[in-house]
Amino acid sequence: MPTDAPSTAGAQPPAWALAPFDPALAADLRQLIARLNGPQRLWLSGYLVGSLAEDSAGLAAAPASVPTGPPVATILYGSHSGNSESVAQQLGEALTRRGLSFQILDMLDCKKNHLQEASNILVIVSTHGEGEPPERAVPLHELLHGRKAPRLEHVNYSVLALGDSSYEHFCETGRQFDDRMQSLGAKRLHDRIECDVDFQESAQRWVDGVSDALALAHPATAPQAPSFFPGSAGAERAASPVANAYTRKNPFLAPVFLNQRLTARNSTKDVRHIEISLEGSNLHYEPGDALGIVPRNQEREVDAVLATLAFEPEHPVTVGGTQTSLRQALLEHFEIGLLSRPVIERYAEAVAAPALTDLLAAQEPEALQRYLHGRHLIDLIQEHPPQGLDAPAFARLLSPLAPRLYSLASSLQATPDEAHLTVSIVKYLSLGQDRQGVVSGWLGALEGDDAHLPVYLQRNPAFRLPASHDTPIIMIGPGTGVAPFRAFLAERESLGARGANWLFFGDRNFHYDFLYQTEWLQWRKSGLLNRIDVAFSRDAERKQYVQHRMLEQGKELFAWLQEGAHLYVCGDAQSMAPDVDRALHQIIERHGALSSEQAAEQVLDLQRQRRYQKDVY
Ligand SMILES: Cc1cc2nc3c(=O)[nH]c(=O)nc-3n(C[C@H](O)[C@H](O)[C@H](O)COP(=O)(O)OP(=O)(O)OC[C@H]3O[C@@H](n4cnc5c(N)ncnc54)[C@H](O)[C@@H]3O)c2cc1C
Ligand SMILES: Cc1cc2nc3c(=O)[nH]c(=O)nc-3n(C[C@H](O)[C@H](O)[C@H](O)COP(=O)(O)O)c2cc1C
């Protein structure tokens, strides 16, 4: 069951047993509270305590020190997997302890007037994609970088940037917010802090720093306010949504017990259904979460790279402050497949290669993209040998090897201790060579009883089933994007949820690529899946995709939305998600008889209500 689901069925949670409400009101309240996210609950608890204080002025029991009036600080968080959100709560607690008032806003809920009215803005934001803002931070990011950005001379601010140094664009979004706010006239209250994967310590340093700076500027108008989280230490609470024993630095070695091809032999794609055991790991995931796989390059590919180099494979190099051999570093720590602009820039600077310098300076931005497409490190070395460099200098040019994520396609409710993945194996021919993706290539070749995968849990609180089991859902998941929806349905089936379910699936060919076809049909037969609409792009002369099916079914889809349906999109971020988004706008515009601006506002509103959620990659 999703943790935020109301427990309407079965026994009353103990905390409610003696609550002074009649059962119907108690059930309503529990349902309502279950729909709120952390910051909304925090705000509500503060509001209730505050209004109680006002209502009962003079009553001994009333807490006297809850901050009222315009908040001293506006905490803005932009989060995908919940880390920034948890730090926002941590900061809220720190300000509460200093008697400072604040409001916490998800960036998606932040409008221009919030910026205009705020005097201290504390930004906590992660970076996703390839140096992009998290989905829910995009509108604010666009607002600040657009022509309609408000001037911020009246604002003091500070930025906490969350990121992962194994990505090329480390903490890029936080840096952009910081630069932009300063260029809009805001004044830094505290320096930006950039956090790597183990973010807690640096985040705490920033939380302490900004809270102290604010307390100094606003000598508390009230004595120490009571904590909104009685009996909990900030760091503990903040860590809880993300805490689990296994991380990418300390993954769980999970046995693989099934690796089955889902696509038919004649398919142009090789998509696998992989089942692994989580037994003994104590990893508890929810539908919508993903599993991270710690990558490792294949030995033969590393040896091929080493054969093109003049260095000894055992030559020592330093990675993250630790010494290891060049071969080991290439196996575990460096990207030897994909190249990127920063690698080419470093390489061009270190190795005299005018062709690369020209490419970087080219007027036409596509020139570099064309060069990078399908080119691996080995190609670069062969074209431009790293003469004059020693092994450590060469290693410093390379990019770190980032983990790969896979949506969980199973529900612990239905299959305890198991994790199922739906993986498309990346294989292609480039420069006359057969190439494959680092992790999917590895997964494709996994076989044997002793196969294991180093995994960790990547939570995704921004992609969750509705709290109410009665709420209808519409799931749009072509290709491997269908994976989380298998988890959604398995979960809803196990819980006996009554909400209606509608799936849009698409792929290339009906006969070869209909992933999990028998399962959908069984669920259709059992009544769990109320509707399924499919689009197979290569079966007809005119290509048909899920967005075409959505438009065909626009009237019905609009009616579902009017009935409160939540809409989910998972899969390709480049073409599919924008096309689906456009289709959704068109449907709302047409069937709601709205202007395009009004439709856009409705879509944003759906996002704000967490009824339009995307998990795209
Ligand atoms: C939140 C999230 C959930 C995800 N869920 C899933 C999932 O459920 N299932 C799934 O399969 N994937 C999923 N992915 C994608 C997955 O994480 C990997 O990115 C994917 O498997 C490729 O990784 P790899 O290591 O195999 O390939 P990489 O080594 O990363 O290589 C992939 C790259 O190869 C290049 N390439 C690919 N084809 C060609 C070509 N024809 N010509 C030239 N170059 C080419 C492209 O640059 C491409 O980016 C998800 C990603 C995210 C972020
Ligand atoms: C798919 C994906 C892409 C990411 N891309 C980047 C990136 O480009 N740069 C970066 O610094 N961090 C990147 N990260 C790391 C996140 O910013 C980091 O995990 C952060 O703690 C997430 O915070 P959040 O839970 O608030 O979103 C990426 C993480 C994921 C899962």
Tab-separated table of C-alpha atoms in Angstrom, residues 83 86-87 90-91 160-163 190-211 234-236 238-239 242 249:
chain	number	residue	atom	x	y	z
A	83	ASN	CA	15.824	14.658	-1.346
A	86	SER	CA	13.303	16.473	2.793
A	87	VAL	CA	15.947	19.196	3.205
A	90	GLN	CA	14.749	20.075	7.731
A	91	LEU	CA	15.213	23.807	7.132
A	160	LEU	CA	21.404	24.639	-1.907
A	161	ALA	CA	22.164	22.619	-5.029
A	162	LEU	CA	21.709	18.855	-4.909
A	163	GLY	CA	23.437	16.722	-7.477
A	190	HIS	CA	24.712	32.738	2.291
A	191	ASP	CA	26.969	31.121	-0.307
A	192	ARG	CA	25.610	28.342	-2.444
A	193	ILE	CA	26.495	24.886	-1.248
A	194	GLU	CA	26.668	22.034	-3.735
A	195	CYS	CA	25.883	18.576	-2.440
A	196	ASP	CA	26.990	15.291	-3.876
A	197	VAL	CA	25.225	11.950	-3.421
A	198	ASP	CA	25.800	11.842	0.338
A	199	PHE	CA	24.099	15.169	0.741
A	200	GLN	CA	23.037	15.121	4.400
A	201	GLU	CA	26.156	16.626	5.935
A	202	SER	CA	26.567	19.489	3.458
A	203	ALA	CA	22.827	20.115	3.523
A	204	GLN	CA	22.911	20.387	7.316
A	205	ARG	CA	25.799	22.855	7.050
A	206	TRP	CA	23.752	25.025	4.690
A	207	VAL	CA	20.616	24.713	6.833
A	208	ASP	CA	22.573	25.868	9.894
A	209	GLY	CA	24.267	28.638	7.930
A	210	VAL	CA	21.122	30.156	6.427
A	211	SER	CA	19.117	29.782	9.653
A	234	GLY	CA	15.551	17.478	12.311
A	235	ALA	CA	18.260	15.447	10.683
A	236	GLU	CA	16.612	12.165	11.569
A	238	ALA	CA	14.829	14.696	7.049
A	239	ALA	CA	16.773	11.581	6.392
A	242	VAL	CA	15.557	8.686	1.647
A	249	LYS	CA	28.239	3.352	-3.000
